[in-house]
Amino acid sequence: MIQLKSLDKSVSQGNGRLFILRQVSVEIAAGEFVSIMGPSGAGKSTLLAVLGMLDADWTGEYRFLDHTVHQMKPRDRIALNKQHMGFVFQQYHLLDDLTVAENLDVPLSYRDIKKSERQALVADTLDRFGIVAKKDLFPRQLSGGQQQLVAVARAVIHKPSLILADEPTGNLHSSQGKEIMELFTQLNRGGTTIVQVTHSDVNAEYGNRIVQLRDGWVVQ
Amino acid sequence: MIDTLLQDLRYALRTLAKSPAFTLIVVLTLALGSGANTAIFSVVNGVLLTPLPYKDPSRLVVVWESKGTSTHNVVNPANYKDWHDRATSFNGLALLSWAGLTFTGDQAERVPGRAVTPDFFGVLGATPLLGRTFNAEESRPKAPRVMVLSEALWRRRFGADRAIVGRAVPVAGGTARVVGVMPASFRPMPLGHEQYWEPMPLDWSNRARNGRYAMVVGRLRNGVTIERAQTEMSRIARQLESEAPDFDTGWGATVVPLMEQVVGGAQRTILVVLGAVSLVLLIACANVANLMLARASSRERELAIRAALGASRWRLVRQALVESVILALAGGAAGALLASWGVHLLVRAAPPEVPRIADIRLDFTVLAVTGLVSMAAGVLFGLPAALSRSGAAIQGLHAATTRTTAGVPAARLRGALVIAQMSLAIVLLVGAGLLVRSLQRLIAVDPGFDPANISAVTITLPDATYPDSLRRVTFYERLLERVRAMPGVQSAGIISWLPMTPGNAATSLTVVGRPEPAPGQKPTAAIRIVDPGYFDAMRIPLRRGRSLVPSDRLGSVPVAVISDAMARKLWPGEDPIGRHVKVEWWHEKVSVEIVGVVGDSRHDGLDAEFEPTLFYPFAQESQGGMSLVLRSTLPPAKLTRMVRAAVSEMDRGLPVADAVTMYHHITEMMADRRYPAFVLGLFAALALTLAAVGIYGVLSYTVGQRTREIGVRLALGARPADVLRTVLGDGLRLTFIGIALGATAAGLAAGALGKLLYDVRPLDPVTFASVTLVLGGVALLAMAAPARRAARVDPMVALRYE
């Protein structure tokens, strides 16, 4: 599904350049559950952003399914992102002024899906994640675990083939974190490829492979 | 599309409701900008854009006589008749002159009107609301008196009585039969405020050419252009020059579209004010754009999330624009409310000379334009924030988890907006400053008489009851005697045409003993009829010879006093006393002796040149309508009551107008300068306030953003004064750039004020320097609070800010 070859990412610093990712070559097959690990500043979140096509400022080769991403225009990369990917963030990043149901509707509204179809998808997802009773609540009215549950629901509502999760349990206590990781496992069993960034060895255990980063280099 | 747009709309409304303070400030700022624009646009629409309320008004013209630089001169009826008979460019040409009558009965009232030829209403394509207009029979001399009422007069004086048609109503000297009532949409012709019309009695069997006193309205034939009509009228004028060289040599004809005649010089003033108010709206937009930018930086996280969830840049821009347009429409709606009040204020404050005041109103067109301008403004002020927000979101998607701060481009954009506000404010301040300086210069001009404590009352004696000079002279002499004896009245006099009032009475004359000038080369002079006490009452000094005396009466030697300007013009370096002139007035064959020279006084306003003037003694050359001038410290209302009581004792039922101070007349004559100065001053103050709020907002925001940095600096040993200097430096840099750009733009734009300026150059250094100081001072005041806040930052608190 994903093939990275000799990928470099750097930013200018003074007269020189500071490398964040160096010669990264990684392959991820469809249906895998991969954890990216490493110390702070290793480039984990940056790698996730590159995978998610949120960062276009890099060199090297990136193939996603049958697309050569490194040759695509930014607009086409965004289209690819919209079609295949879902994101889960450490800070949940629900939109504060929208209800749970409206938050779930946001990614659908950006994908030219008819209103009736969107309503059906939202209802289905609320039911699937067991949050029907919370559909009219605002994020501030939910606990951290509940918010992340909604965030995961939002990430999968448009049925992405790849979920990219950046420290998805970083702000949750252990029992809530466990629930979310079990949810990811369940999604992975259903065929969704999952790539997560994590510091937690326990969470990494849920996946079937670990990519270790240090100072921008893949070390394992 | 519609569905997602509604979603954006719903979300925008919810977001705005969540920040009521922000929403209120933005809506209020826009309301001020768009309200002022709506009010002024209603003037532009009413005066310049709305067609005149006549049938096919674009084909209506006014035809004037012209001579030299005087292109809009009143018309001689015999010349009119020749134009009428010979010109083929017109479907109709009507003659009209100024008239007035006194309604008697319970409430005596003097009402202005117009005497018109019977085809007048037909030329304008107007039909009466009730009854009919005039026929040819009613235009014959000595025909029974008839009149057509305006709707306003019919409503006010006759209670909208439909049975008034055909009824004879009492007027001074008898009765006049009402034959019709015109609808309210039928407006007075230019240069008048007529409330009724009467037939102009003309005997075409006698085409004696003397006196120019009327105006001509015509309707161009289909397909005839103004230029073609002008060519034909010039050709006819040349024919008349050769046919009546004594009267018509040097005289031509000018064809003017009626709309141009109505709007006249007001067009430049209105467009200058429209330009000024557009700048206010731009400043308001810049202010709001700045607020939106500041707010956008605090919402970058949300946008980054939306982008991560698949929103395209267009969707992000659209969402931001929906929010801006909602704010703009709310601002426009609040502005329309403000404008309804503003239009009322503008109409009330407008001098009567502002044309088409009755057509100024908030109507559908004005509101539709306001709506469109508001939408455009919404896009204008929303776009910088929308583009900067969406750009930042797309570029920095993966930074959604990190704390975001405003980037360098956004800060630069905010700075640029403040500079733009400052520049625009300078342009407005310079415009207002130049107009105020003009007014100052004008007020300092010596009118040639002492206007302090002078009030004037106009009285018109009806021809019917005062048909001869003896009765008129007796009336005014008795009145003056009574008025001078009144307690509180220091002196009094009468004059036929009060200084500092619109219009004039002037004619040509011949100096006895000099060769007859070539046709059309006779000198002209303004003619005034005064009593001997007039010069004392007005404190106009006698320069040479003697003043008029009570013994200058009918039967004695015809005499006159002339002004300095006339002495200089006709007898430069000579003594005019004892010289004689023949004036083409009522008795053009009579030789009048010059017995004195008085100081010059201005007639057409303080900016008018001194006009050569000849003063007749009223006991030799009386007329019915005179203005009584009184020097008194009593309030005008009390003087009015006293004069009315005195007149009533002499002639019950003779109407007396309210006393008006000379200062009021002078102020009215300056209205064409005072009004734009007032309006521009108002807008400049608004612009200054908005610009000050703008720089305050930007510095406050910057200080907020830099609190941590300031804390670090202070912790490292910076003194509060250093911090103060840094913040003020930022503000002053923006201010200086704004002032420099604004002063350059103002220098280029000041020429547009043109004739609105008096004795002040468009690049007047005093104005530019004062404006710079004012703006700099206000900007410093606006910077003071954020700068003080920065200097008082507690390093310990600031370093915990994160």
mmCIF file of N, CA and C in Angstrom, chain B residues 254-351:
data_model
loop_
_atom_site.group_PDB
_atom_site.id
_atom_site.type_symbol
_atom_site.label_atom_id
_atom_site.label_comp_id
_atom_site.label_asym_id
_atom_site.label_seq_id
_atom_site.Cartn_x
_atom_site.Cartn_y
_atom_site.Cartn_z
ATOM 1 N N THR B 254 -27.767 80.017 -24.581
ATOM 2 C CA THR B 254 -27.145 78.789 -24.074
ATOM 3 C C THR B 254 -28.226 77.761 -23.811
ATOM 4 N N VAL B 255 -28.050 76.566 -24.359
ATOM 5 C CA VAL B 255 -29.012 75.479 -24.122
ATOM 6 C C VAL B 255 -28.395 74.534 -23.087
ATOM 7 N N VAL B 256 -29.103 74.325 -21.991
ATOM 8 C CA VAL B 256 -28.585 73.507 -20.894
ATOM 9 C C VAL B 256 -29.587 72.394 -20.592
ATOM 10 N N PRO B 257 -29.155 71.131 -20.510
ATOM 11 C CA PRO B 257 -30.104 70.093 -20.097
ATOM 12 C C PRO B 257 -30.734 70.462 -18.754
ATOM 13 N N LEU B 258 -32.026 70.210 -18.608
ATOM 14 C CA LEU B 258 -32.713 70.605 -17.369
ATOM 15 C C LEU B 258 -32.056 69.951 -16.153
ATOM 16 N N MET B 259 -31.649 68.679 -16.315
ATOM 17 C CA MET B 259 -31.025 67.966 -15.190
ATOM 18 C C MET B 259 -29.757 68.695 -14.744
ATOM 19 N N GLU B 260 -28.959 69.131 -15.723
ATOM 20 C CA GLU B 260 -27.708 69.830 -15.390
ATOM 21 C C GLU B 260 -28.038 71.146 -14.687
ATOM 22 N N GLN B 261 -29.103 71.820 -15.162
ATOM 23 C CA GLN B 261 -29.502 73.082 -14.545
ATOM 24 C C GLN B 261 -29.945 72.856 -13.102
ATOM 25 N N VAL B 262 -30.696 71.773 -12.881
ATOM 26 C CA VAL B 262 -31.215 71.497 -11.535
ATOM 27 C C VAL B 262 -30.067 71.149 -10.589
ATOM 28 N N VAL B 263 -29.195 70.268 -11.065
ATOM 29 C CA VAL B 263 -28.131 69.755 -10.185
ATOM 30 C C VAL B 263 -27.011 70.778 -10.043
ATOM 31 N N GLY B 264 -26.668 71.392 -11.172
ATOM 32 C CA GLY B 264 -25.705 72.491 -11.175
ATOM 33 C C GLY B 264 -24.423 72.176 -10.438
ATOM 34 N N GLY B 265 -23.941 73.139 -9.672
ATOM 35 C CA GLY B 265 -22.658 73.018 -8.990
ATOM 36 C C GLY B 265 -22.672 72.021 -7.850
ATOM 37 N N ALA B 266 -23.891 71.535 -7.502
ATOM 38 C CA ALA B 266 -23.958 70.591 -6.377
ATOM 39 C C ALA B 266 -23.295 69.268 -6.721
ATOM 40 N N GLN B 267 -23.167 68.997 -8.043
ATOM 41 C CA GLN B 267 -22.643 67.697 -8.461
ATOM 42 C C GLN B 267 -21.234 67.461 -7.910
ATOM 43 N N ARG B 268 -20.370 68.477 -8.046
ATOM 44 C CA ARG B 268 -18.984 68.298 -7.581
ATOM 45 C C ARG B 268 -18.970 68.059 -6.061
ATOM 46 N N THR B 269 -19.768 68.882 -5.345
ATOM 47 C CA THR B 269 -19.799 68.746 -3.888
ATOM 48 C C THR B 269 -20.253 67.347 -3.497
ATOM 49 N N ILE B 270 -21.324 66.886 -4.148
ATOM 50 C CA ILE B 270 -21.879 65.572 -3.800
ATOM 51 C C ILE B 270 -20.857 64.483 -4.105
ATOM 52 N N LEU B 271 -20.178 64.598 -5.248
ATOM 53 C CA LEU B 271 -19.201 63.565 -5.605
ATOM 54 C C LEU B 271 -17.998 63.596 -4.665
ATOM 55 N N VAL B 272 -17.592 64.809 -4.238
ATOM 56 C CA VAL B 272 -16.487 64.905 -3.266
ATOM 57 C C VAL B 272 -16.894 64.207 -1.958
ATOM 58 N N VAL B 273 -18.124 64.478 -1.531
ATOM 59 C CA VAL B 273 -18.596 63.871 -0.283
ATOM 60 C C VAL B 273 -18.725 62.350 -0.444
ATOM 61 N N LEU B 274 -19.189 61.915 -1.629
ATOM 62 C CA LEU B 274 -19.303 60.467 -1.876
ATOM 63 C C LEU B 274 -17.909 59.822 -1.822
ATOM 64 N N GLY B 275 -16.931 60.507 -2.414
ATOM 65 C CA GLY B 275 -15.552 60.011 -2.362
ATOM 66 C C GLY B 275 -15.084 59.893 -0.925
ATOM 67 N N ALA B 276 -15.397 60.934 -0.129
ATOM 68 C CA ALA B 276 -14.958 60.948 1.267
ATOM 69 C C ALA B 276 -15.590 59.795 2.044
ATOM 70 N N VAL B 277 -16.874 59.589 1.811
ATOM 71 C CA VAL B 277 -17.572 58.566 2.586
ATOM 72 C C VAL B 277 -17.130 57.164 2.135
ATOM 73 N N SER B 278 -16.725 57.047 0.878
ATOM 74 C CA SER B 278 -16.195 55.755 0.419
ATOM 75 C C SER B 278 -14.886 55.457 1.150
ATOM 76 N N LEU B 279 -14.091 56.497 1.391
ATOM 77 C CA LEU B 279 -12.846 56.297 2.132
ATOM 78 C C LEU B 279 -13.154 55.819 3.553
ATOM 79 N N VAL B 280 -14.218 56.385 4.143
ATOM 80 C CA VAL B 280 -14.589 55.951 5.500
ATOM 81 C C VAL B 280 -14.926 54.458 5.491
ATOM 82 N N LEU B 281 -15.665 54.036 4.456
ATOM 83 C CA LEU B 281 -16.027 52.615 4.376
ATOM 84 C C LEU B 281 -14.771 51.759 4.203
ATOM 85 N N LEU B 282 -13.832 52.245 3.383
ATOM 86 C CA LEU B 282 -12.582 51.499 3.195
ATOM 87 C C LEU B 282 -11.828 51.370 4.519
ATOM 88 N N ILE B 283 -11.815 52.479 5.277
ATOM 89 C CA ILE B 283 -11.120 52.444 6.573
ATOM 90 C C ILE B 283 -11.810 51.440 7.503
ATOM 91 N N ALA B 284 -13.152 51.487 7.481
ATOM 92 C CA ALA B 284 -13.902 50.538 8.318
ATOM 93 C C ALA B 284 -13.574 49.106 7.896
ATOM 94 N N CYS B 285 -13.504 48.877 6.579
ATOM 95 C CA CYS B 285 -13.192 47.528 6.075
ATOM 96 C C CYS B 285 -11.787 47.119 6.524
ATOM 97 N N ALA B 286 -10.831 48.056 6.439
ATOM 98 C CA ALA B 286 -9.460 47.740 6.843
ATOM 99 C C ALA B 286 -9.433 47.378 8.331
ATOM 100 N N ASN B 287 -10.230 48.128 9.111
ATOM 101 C CA ASN B 287 -10.295 47.867 10.547
ATOM 102 C C ASN B 287 -10.839 46.477 10.828
ATOM 103 N N VAL B 288 -11.931 46.164 10.135
ATOM 104 C CA VAL B 288 -12.558 44.868 10.351
ATOM 105 C C VAL B 288 -11.645 43.747 9.837
ATOM 106 N N ALA B 289 -10.986 44.007 8.693
ATOM 107 C CA ALA B 289 -10.059 42.998 8.157
ATOM 108 C C ALA B 289 -8.981 42.689 9.194
ATOM 109 N N ASN B 290 -8.519 43.737 9.874
ATOM 110 C CA ASN B 290 -7.504 43.549 10.906
ATOM 111 C C ASN B 290 -8.036 42.712 12.072
ATOM 112 N N LEU B 291 -9.273 43.025 12.476
ATOM 113 C CA LEU B 291 -9.887 42.249 13.560
ATOM 114 C C LEU B 291 -10.039 40.790 13.137
ATOM 115 N N MET B 292 -10.450 40.598 11.875
ATOM 116 C CA MET B 292 -10.645 39.231 11.375
ATOM 117 C C MET B 292 -9.315 38.479 11.327
ATOM 118 N N LEU B 293 -8.257 39.203 10.937
ATOM 119 C CA LEU B 293 -6.939 38.566 10.870
ATOM 120 C C LEU B 293 -6.499 38.109 12.264
ATOM 121 N N ALA B 294 -6.696 39.021 13.241
ATOM 122 C CA ALA B 294 -6.298 38.686 14.612
ATOM 123 C C ALA B 294 -7.075 37.460 15.085
ATOM 124 N N ARG B 295 -8.376 37.459 14.745
ATOM 125 C CA ARG B 295 -9.216 36.353 15.159
ATOM 126 C C ARG B 295 -8.828 35.069 14.416
ATOM 127 N N ALA B 296 -8.453 35.250 13.147
ATOM 128 C CA ALA B 296 -8.103 34.081 12.337
ATOM 129 C C ALA B 296 -6.924 33.337 12.945
ATOM 130 N N SER B 297 -5.964 34.103 13.471
ATOM 131 C CA SER B 297 -4.772 33.432 13.994
ATOM 132 C C SER B 297 -5.125 32.575 15.208
ATOM 133 N N SER B 298 -6.218 32.991 15.902
ATOM 134 C CA SER B 298 -6.604 32.176 17.042
ATOM 135 C C SER B 298 -7.466 30.982 16.608
ATOM 136 N N ARG B 299 -7.788 30.926 15.313
ATOM 137 C CA ARG B 299 -8.630 29.818 14.842
ATOM 138 C C ARG B 299 -7.883 28.919 13.865
ATOM 139 N N GLU B 300 -6.571 29.091 13.823
ATOM 140 C CA GLU B 300 -5.810 28.294 12.861
ATOM 141 C C GLU B 300 -5.911 26.798 13.169
ATOM 142 N N ARG B 301 -5.999 26.479 14.466
ATOM 143 C CA ARG B 301 -6.106 25.072 14.846
ATOM 144 C C ARG B 301 -7.335 24.445 14.198
ATOM 145 N N GLU B 302 -8.460 25.172 14.306
ATOM 146 C CA GLU B 302 -9.706 24.652 13.751
ATOM 147 C C GLU B 302 -9.580 24.426 12.246
ATOM 148 N N LEU B 303 -8.950 25.386 11.581
ATOM 149 C CA LEU B 303 -8.816 25.269 10.126
ATOM 150 C C LEU B 303 -7.895 24.119 9.751
ATOM 151 N N ALA B 304 -6.843 23.975 10.532
ATOM 152 C CA ALA B 304 -5.919 22.883 10.248
ATOM 153 C C ALA B 304 -6.647 21.546 10.369
ATOM 154 N N ILE B 305 -7.521 21.441 11.381
ATOM 155 C CA ILE B 305 -8.272 20.189 11.563
ATOM 156 C C ILE B 305 -9.192 19.967 10.378
ATOM 157 N N ARG B 306 -9.877 21.058 9.981
ATOM 158 C CA ARG B 306 -10.803 20.927 8.848
ATOM 159 C C ARG B 306 -10.038 20.488 7.600
ATOM 160 N N ALA B 307 -8.858 21.086 7.408
ATOM 161 C CA ALA B 307 -8.062 20.708 6.245
ATOM 162 C C ALA B 307 -7.662 19.238 6.351
ATOM 163 N N ALA B 308 -7.294 18.810 7.565
ATOM 164 C CA ALA B 308 -6.895 17.416 7.757
ATOM 165 C C ALA B 308 -8.068 16.471 7.493
ATOM 166 N N LEU B 309 -9.287 16.986 7.718
ATOM 167 C CA LEU B 309 -10.469 16.143 7.501
ATOM 168 C C LEU B 309 -10.939 16.188 6.050
ATOM 169 N N GLY B 310 -10.190 16.925 5.214
ATOM 170 C CA GLY B 310 -10.491 16.865 3.783
ATOM 171 C C GLY B 310 -10.999 18.147 3.167
ATOM 172 N N ALA B 311 -11.060 19.250 3.941
ATOM 173 C CA ALA B 311 -11.559 20.496 3.364
ATOM 174 C C ALA B 311 -10.558 21.038 2.354
ATOM 175 N N SER B 312 -11.061 21.416 1.180
ATOM 176 C CA SER B 312 -10.179 22.026 0.184
ATOM 177 C C SER B 312 -9.962 23.485 0.578
ATOM 178 N N ARG B 313 -9.000 24.122 -0.082
ATOM 179 C CA ARG B 313 -8.732 25.534 0.235
ATOM 180 C C ARG B 313 -9.963 26.378 -0.054
ATOM 181 N N TRP B 314 -10.646 26.066 -1.175
ATOM 182 C CA TRP B 314 -11.838 26.833 -1.534
ATOM 183 C C TRP B 314 -12.890 26.725 -0.450
ATOM 184 N N ARG B 315 -13.077 25.513 0.124
ATOM 185 C CA ARG B 315 -14.084 25.354 1.173
ATOM 186 C C ARG B 315 -13.724 26.182 2.400
ATOM 187 N N LEU B 316 -12.418 26.225 2.710
ATOM 188 C CA LEU B 316 -11.996 27.021 3.879
ATOM 189 C C LEU B 316 -12.222 28.508 3.620
ATOM 190 N N VAL B 317 -11.864 28.935 2.378
ATOM 191 C CA VAL B 317 -12.073 30.345 2.019
ATOM 192 C C VAL B 317 -13.568 30.649 2.045
ATOM 193 N N ARG B 318 -14.371 29.711 1.487
ATOM 194 C CA ARG B 318 -15.808 29.948 1.425
ATOM 195 C C ARG B 318 -16.402 30.087 2.819
ATOM 196 N N GLN B 319 -15.955 29.222 3.717
ATOM 197 C CA GLN B 319 -16.500 29.288 5.073
ATOM 198 C C GLN B 319 -16.170 30.622 5.736
ATOM 199 N N ALA B 320 -14.909 31.078 5.516
ATOM 200 C CA ALA B 320 -14.505 32.366 6.096
ATOM 201 C C ALA B 320 -15.299 33.506 5.464
ATOM 202 N N LEU B 321 -15.526 33.377 4.145
ATOM 203 C CA LEU B 321 -16.255 34.451 3.465
ATOM 204 C C LEU B 321 -17.720 34.483 3.892
ATOM 205 N N VAL B 322 -18.296 33.314 4.115
ATOM 206 C CA VAL B 322 -19.695 33.278 4.574
ATOM 207 C C VAL B 322 -19.802 34.062 5.886
ATOM 208 N N GLU B 323 -18.844 33.856 6.751
ATOM 209 C CA GLU B 323 -18.831 34.553 8.037
ATOM 210 C C GLU B 323 -18.707 36.063 7.808
ATOM 211 N N SER B 324 -17.799 36.435 6.899
ATOM 212 C CA SER B 324 -17.587 37.864 6.624
ATOM 213 C C SER B 324 -18.838 38.491 6.031
ATOM 214 N N VAL B 325 -19.470 37.755 5.101
ATOM 215 C CA VAL B 325 -20.646 38.338 4.447
ATOM 216 C C VAL B 325 -21.797 38.482 5.447
ATOM 217 N N ILE B 326 -21.924 37.510 6.365
ATOM 218 C CA ILE B 326 -22.967 37.649 7.403
ATOM 219 C C ILE B 326 -22.710 38.919 8.213
ATOM 220 N N LEU B 327 -21.442 39.104 8.612
ATOM 221 C CA LEU B 327 -21.099 40.298 9.385
ATOM 222 C C LEU B 327 -21.386 41.554 8.567
ATOM 223 N N ALA B 328 -21.013 41.492 7.275
ATOM 224 C CA ALA B 328 -21.196 42.667 6.427
ATOM 225 C C ALA B 328 -22.672 42.991 6.264
ATOM 226 N N LEU B 329 -23.502 41.936 6.090
ATOM 227 C CA LEU B 329 -24.932 42.191 5.917
ATOM 228 C C LEU B 329 -25.546 42.717 7.217
ATOM 229 N N ALA B 330 -25.086 42.159 8.337
ATOM 230 C CA ALA B 330 -25.579 42.673 9.626
ATOM 231 C C ALA B 330 -25.152 44.132 9.773
ATOM 232 N N GLY B 331 -23.889 44.413 9.410
ATOM 233 C CA GLY B 331 -23.398 45.795 9.460
ATOM 234 C C GLY B 331 -24.190 46.675 8.511
ATOM 235 N N GLY B 332 -24.510 46.126 7.318
ATOM 236 C CA GLY B 332 -25.275 46.892 6.334
ATOM 237 C C GLY B 332 -26.674 47.190 6.847
ATOM 238 N N ALA B 333 -27.293 46.184 7.494
ATOM 239 C CA ALA B 333 -28.648 46.383 8.027
ATOM 240 C C ALA B 333 -28.628 47.430 9.139
ATOM 241 N N ALA B 334 -27.644 47.300 10.044
ATOM 242 C CA ALA B 334 -27.529 48.307 11.114
ATOM 243 C C ALA B 334 -27.196 49.661 10.498
ATOM 244 N N GLY B 335 -26.379 49.633 9.433
ATOM 245 C CA GLY B 335 -26.023 50.870 8.734
ATOM 246 C C GLY B 335 -27.246 51.519 8.109
ATOM 247 N N ALA B 336 -28.158 50.678 7.573
ATOM 248 C CA ALA B 336 -29.375 51.229 6.957
ATOM 249 C C ALA B 336 -30.217 51.943 8.015
ATOM 250 N N LEU B 337 -30.242 51.359 9.229
ATOM 251 C CA LEU B 337 -30.972 52.019 10.320
ATOM 252 C C LEU B 337 -30.331 53.359 10.651
ATOM 253 N N LEU B 338 -28.985 53.334 10.774
ATOM 254 C CA LEU B 338 -28.264 54.586 11.043
ATOM 255 C C LEU B 338 -28.511 55.582 9.915
ATOM 256 N N ALA B 339 -28.532 55.045 8.674
ATOM 257 C CA ALA B 339 -28.680 55.917 7.510
ATOM 258 C C ALA B 339 -30.045 56.598 7.503
ATOM 259 N N SER B 340 -31.087 55.867 7.970
ATOM 260 C CA SER B 340 -32.418 56.486 7.949
ATOM 261 C C SER B 340 -32.418 57.725 8.845
ATOM 262 N N TRP B 341 -31.634 57.634 9.912
ATOM 263 C CA TRP B 341 -31.481 58.787 10.797
ATOM 264 C C TRP B 341 -30.548 59.810 10.142
ATOM 265 N N GLY B 342 -29.494 59.309 9.501
ATOM 266 C CA GLY B 342 -28.513 60.183 8.866
ATOM 267 C C GLY B 342 -29.115 60.974 7.717
ATOM 268 N N VAL B 343 -29.995 60.321 6.934
ATOM 269 C CA VAL B 343 -30.628 61.021 5.808
ATOM 270 C C VAL B 343 -31.475 62.168 6.348
ATOM 271 N N HIS B 344 -32.180 61.880 7.425
ATOM 272 C CA HIS B 344 -33.011 62.911 8.060
ATOM 273 C C HIS B 344 -32.132 64.096 8.464
ATOM 274 N N LEU B 345 -30.968 63.765 9.079
ATOM 275 C CA LEU B 345 -30.035 64.807 9.539
ATOM 276 C C LEU B 345 -29.489 65.595 8.343
ATOM 277 N N LEU B 346 -29.103 64.865 7.291
ATOM 278 C CA LEU B 346 -28.528 65.527 6.112
ATOM 279 C C LEU B 346 -29.541 66.476 5.475
ATOM 280 N N VAL B 347 -30.790 65.996 5.377
ATOM 281 C CA VAL B 347 -31.819 66.821 4.744
ATOM 282 C C VAL B 347 -32.103 68.055 5.600
ATOM 283 N N ARG B 348 -32.110 67.849 6.924
ATOM 284 C CA ARG B 348 -32.370 68.993 7.823
ATOM 285 C C ARG B 348 -31.241 69.996 7.787
ATOM 286 N N ALA B 349 -29.988 69.468 7.728
ATOM 287 C CA ALA B 349 -28.833 70.358 7.771
ATOM 288 C C ALA B 349 -28.544 70.979 6.409
ATOM 289 N N ALA B 350 -29.174 70.412 5.347
ATOM 290 C CA ALA B 350 -28.846 70.893 4.005
ATOM 291 C C ALA B 350 -29.386 72.294 3.789
ATOM 292 N N PRO B 351 -28.594 73.146 3.159
ATOM 293 C CA PRO B 351 -29.118 74.472 2.819
ATOM 294 C C PRO B 351 -30.180 74.327 1.737
#
